[in-house]
Short mmCIF file of C-alpha atoms in Angstrom, two decimals:
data_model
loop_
_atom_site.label_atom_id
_atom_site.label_comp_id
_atom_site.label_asym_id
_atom_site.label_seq_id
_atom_site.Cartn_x
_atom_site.Cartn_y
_atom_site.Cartn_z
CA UNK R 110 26.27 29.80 22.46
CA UNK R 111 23.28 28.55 19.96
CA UNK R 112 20.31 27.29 20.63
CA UNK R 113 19.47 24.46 18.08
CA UNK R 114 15.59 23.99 17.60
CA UNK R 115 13.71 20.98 16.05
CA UNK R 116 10.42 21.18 14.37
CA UNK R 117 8.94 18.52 13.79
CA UNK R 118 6.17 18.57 11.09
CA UNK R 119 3.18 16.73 11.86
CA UNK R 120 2.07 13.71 10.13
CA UNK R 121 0.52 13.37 6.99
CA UNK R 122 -3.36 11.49 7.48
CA UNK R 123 -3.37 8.88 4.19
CA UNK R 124 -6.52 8.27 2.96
CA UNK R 125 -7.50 5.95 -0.02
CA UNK R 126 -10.97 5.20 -1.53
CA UNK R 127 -11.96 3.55 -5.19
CA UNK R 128 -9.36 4.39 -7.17
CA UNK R 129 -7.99 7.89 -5.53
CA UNK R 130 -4.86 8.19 -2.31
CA UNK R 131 -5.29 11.70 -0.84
CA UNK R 132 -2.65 13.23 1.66
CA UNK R 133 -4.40 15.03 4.21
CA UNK R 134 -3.71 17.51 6.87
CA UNK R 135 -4.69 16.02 10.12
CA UNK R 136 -5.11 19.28 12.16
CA UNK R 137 -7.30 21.38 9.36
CA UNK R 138 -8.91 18.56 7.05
CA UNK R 139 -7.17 20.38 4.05
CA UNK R 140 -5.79 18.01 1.22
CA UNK R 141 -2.42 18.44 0.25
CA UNK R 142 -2.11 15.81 -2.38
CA UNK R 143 -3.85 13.51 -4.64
CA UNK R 144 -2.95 10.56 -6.37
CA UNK R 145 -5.71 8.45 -8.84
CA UNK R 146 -4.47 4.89 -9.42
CA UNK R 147 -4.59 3.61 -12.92
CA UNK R 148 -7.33 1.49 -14.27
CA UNK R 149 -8.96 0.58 -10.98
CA UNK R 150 -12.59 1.41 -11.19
CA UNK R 151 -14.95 0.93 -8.13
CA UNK R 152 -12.84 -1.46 -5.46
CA UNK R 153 -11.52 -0.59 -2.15
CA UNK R 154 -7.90 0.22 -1.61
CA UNK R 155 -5.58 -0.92 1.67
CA UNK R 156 -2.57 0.87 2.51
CA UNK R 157 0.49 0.70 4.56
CA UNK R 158 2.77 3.25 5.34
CA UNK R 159 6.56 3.38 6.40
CA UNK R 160 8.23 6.66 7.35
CA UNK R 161 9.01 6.47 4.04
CA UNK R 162 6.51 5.46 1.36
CA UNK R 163 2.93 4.25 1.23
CA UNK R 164 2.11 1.30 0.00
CA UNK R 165 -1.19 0.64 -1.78
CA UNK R 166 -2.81 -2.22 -3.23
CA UNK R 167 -6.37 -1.43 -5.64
CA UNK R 168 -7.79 -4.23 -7.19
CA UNK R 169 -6.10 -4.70 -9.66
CA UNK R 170 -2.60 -2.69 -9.14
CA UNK R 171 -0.11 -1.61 -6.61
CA UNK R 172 1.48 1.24 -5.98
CA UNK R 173 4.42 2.89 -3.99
CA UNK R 174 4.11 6.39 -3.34
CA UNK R 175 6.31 8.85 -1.26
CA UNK R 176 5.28 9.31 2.18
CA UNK R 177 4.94 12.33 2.73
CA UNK R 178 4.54 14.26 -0.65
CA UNK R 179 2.64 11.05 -2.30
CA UNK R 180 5.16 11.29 -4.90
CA UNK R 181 4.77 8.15 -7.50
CA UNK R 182 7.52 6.25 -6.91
CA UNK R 183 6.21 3.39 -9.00
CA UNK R 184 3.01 1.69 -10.19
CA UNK R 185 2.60 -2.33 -11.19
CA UNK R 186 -0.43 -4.39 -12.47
CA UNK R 187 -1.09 -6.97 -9.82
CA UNK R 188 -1.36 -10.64 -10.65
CA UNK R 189 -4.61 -11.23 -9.29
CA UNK R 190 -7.51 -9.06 -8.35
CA UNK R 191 -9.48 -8.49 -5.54
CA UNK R 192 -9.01 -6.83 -1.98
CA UNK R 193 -5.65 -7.08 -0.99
CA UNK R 194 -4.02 -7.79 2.24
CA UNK R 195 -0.31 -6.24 2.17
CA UNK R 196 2.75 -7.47 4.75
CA UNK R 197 5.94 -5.51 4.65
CA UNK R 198 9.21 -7.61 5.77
CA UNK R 199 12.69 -6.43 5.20
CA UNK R 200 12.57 -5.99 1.59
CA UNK R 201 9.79 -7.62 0.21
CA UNK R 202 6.12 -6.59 -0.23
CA UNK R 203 3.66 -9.45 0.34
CA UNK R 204 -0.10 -8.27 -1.52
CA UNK R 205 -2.66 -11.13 -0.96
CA UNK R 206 -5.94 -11.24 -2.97
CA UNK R 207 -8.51 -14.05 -3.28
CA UNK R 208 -6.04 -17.03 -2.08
CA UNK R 209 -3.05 -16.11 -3.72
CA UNK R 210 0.44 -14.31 -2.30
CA UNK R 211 3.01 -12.34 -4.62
CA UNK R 212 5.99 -11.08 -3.49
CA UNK R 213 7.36 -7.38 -5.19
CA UNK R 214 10.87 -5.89 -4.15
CA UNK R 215 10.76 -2.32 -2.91
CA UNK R 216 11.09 -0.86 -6.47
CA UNK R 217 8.06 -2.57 -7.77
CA UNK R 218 9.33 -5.67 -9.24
CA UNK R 219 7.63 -9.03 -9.01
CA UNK R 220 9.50 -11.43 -7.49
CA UNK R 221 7.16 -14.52 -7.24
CA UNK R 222 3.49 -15.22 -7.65
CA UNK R 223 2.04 -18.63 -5.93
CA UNK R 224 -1.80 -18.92 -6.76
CA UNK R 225 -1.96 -22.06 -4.46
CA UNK R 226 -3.94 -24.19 -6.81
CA UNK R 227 -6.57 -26.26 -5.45
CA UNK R 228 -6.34 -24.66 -1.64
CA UNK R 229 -9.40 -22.45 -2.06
CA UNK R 230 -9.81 -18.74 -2.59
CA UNK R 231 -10.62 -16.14 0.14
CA UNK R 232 -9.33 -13.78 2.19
CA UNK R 233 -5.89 -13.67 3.06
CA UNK R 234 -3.50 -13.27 6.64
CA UNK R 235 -0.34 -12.76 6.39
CA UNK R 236 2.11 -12.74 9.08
CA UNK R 237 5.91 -13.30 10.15
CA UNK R 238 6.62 -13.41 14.18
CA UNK R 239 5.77 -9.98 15.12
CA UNK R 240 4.59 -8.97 12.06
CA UNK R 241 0.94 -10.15 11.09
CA UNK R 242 -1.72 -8.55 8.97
CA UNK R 243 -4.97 -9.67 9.01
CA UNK R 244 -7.17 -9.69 5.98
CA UNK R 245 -10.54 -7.82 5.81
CA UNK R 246 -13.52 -10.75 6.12
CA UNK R 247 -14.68 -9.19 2.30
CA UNK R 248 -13.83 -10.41 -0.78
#
């Protein structure tokens, strides 16, 4: 008779500042990978992570990398700039900045871009039932 045995690998700790996504080992601080985004500069970066990829918005780009090796998996220019506010729902990626939404599929391609004219510009929430993100208060 065998005895089957799981490991299970802990989690990779994501963290993201200016223009640079770093994989991190949670238990010993160590990095194990780094990504630098393309032509970002000095802005903050939000993430969201699936079992399967990280998603993360810059100020001017977003990017899908895979989770855990923070393998590029693609890389767009954004429609709008600013701090982002991201909302993952079946497949589409929702990135808010300064009043507007746009919508990517899962392989990077924008789908739609609606500036809202007129409505104002700000910080963004975006939400489904049971599935809200709230925007930072910054701009």
């Amino acid at each position: 008779m065998s005895e089957y045995r799981t490991i299970t690998a802990a989690p990779v700790l994501v963290a993201a500042f200016r223009d640079q996504i770093f994989g991190v080992d949670p238990a010993t601080g160590r990095v194990l990978w780094e990504y630098k985004q393309a032509g970002v500069g000095f802005s903050s970066t939000a993430l969201l992570i699936t079992p399967a990829a990280i998603y993360a918005a810059s100020f001017s780009r977003v990017a899908c990398l895979h989770y855990p090796t923070g393998e590029l998996l693609w890389e767009v220019k954004a429609a709008t700039q600013g701090r982002a506010t991201l909302l993952l729902e079946g497949d589409r990626l929702f990135v808010a900045k300064q009043g507007e939404v746009e919508c990517f599929s899962l392989t990077g391609k924008s789908l739609w871009h609606n500036q809202f004219k007129s409505k104002g510009m700000g910080p963004v929430a975006l939400g489904v039932p049971d599935n809200v993100a709230q925007p930072d208060d910054k701009d």
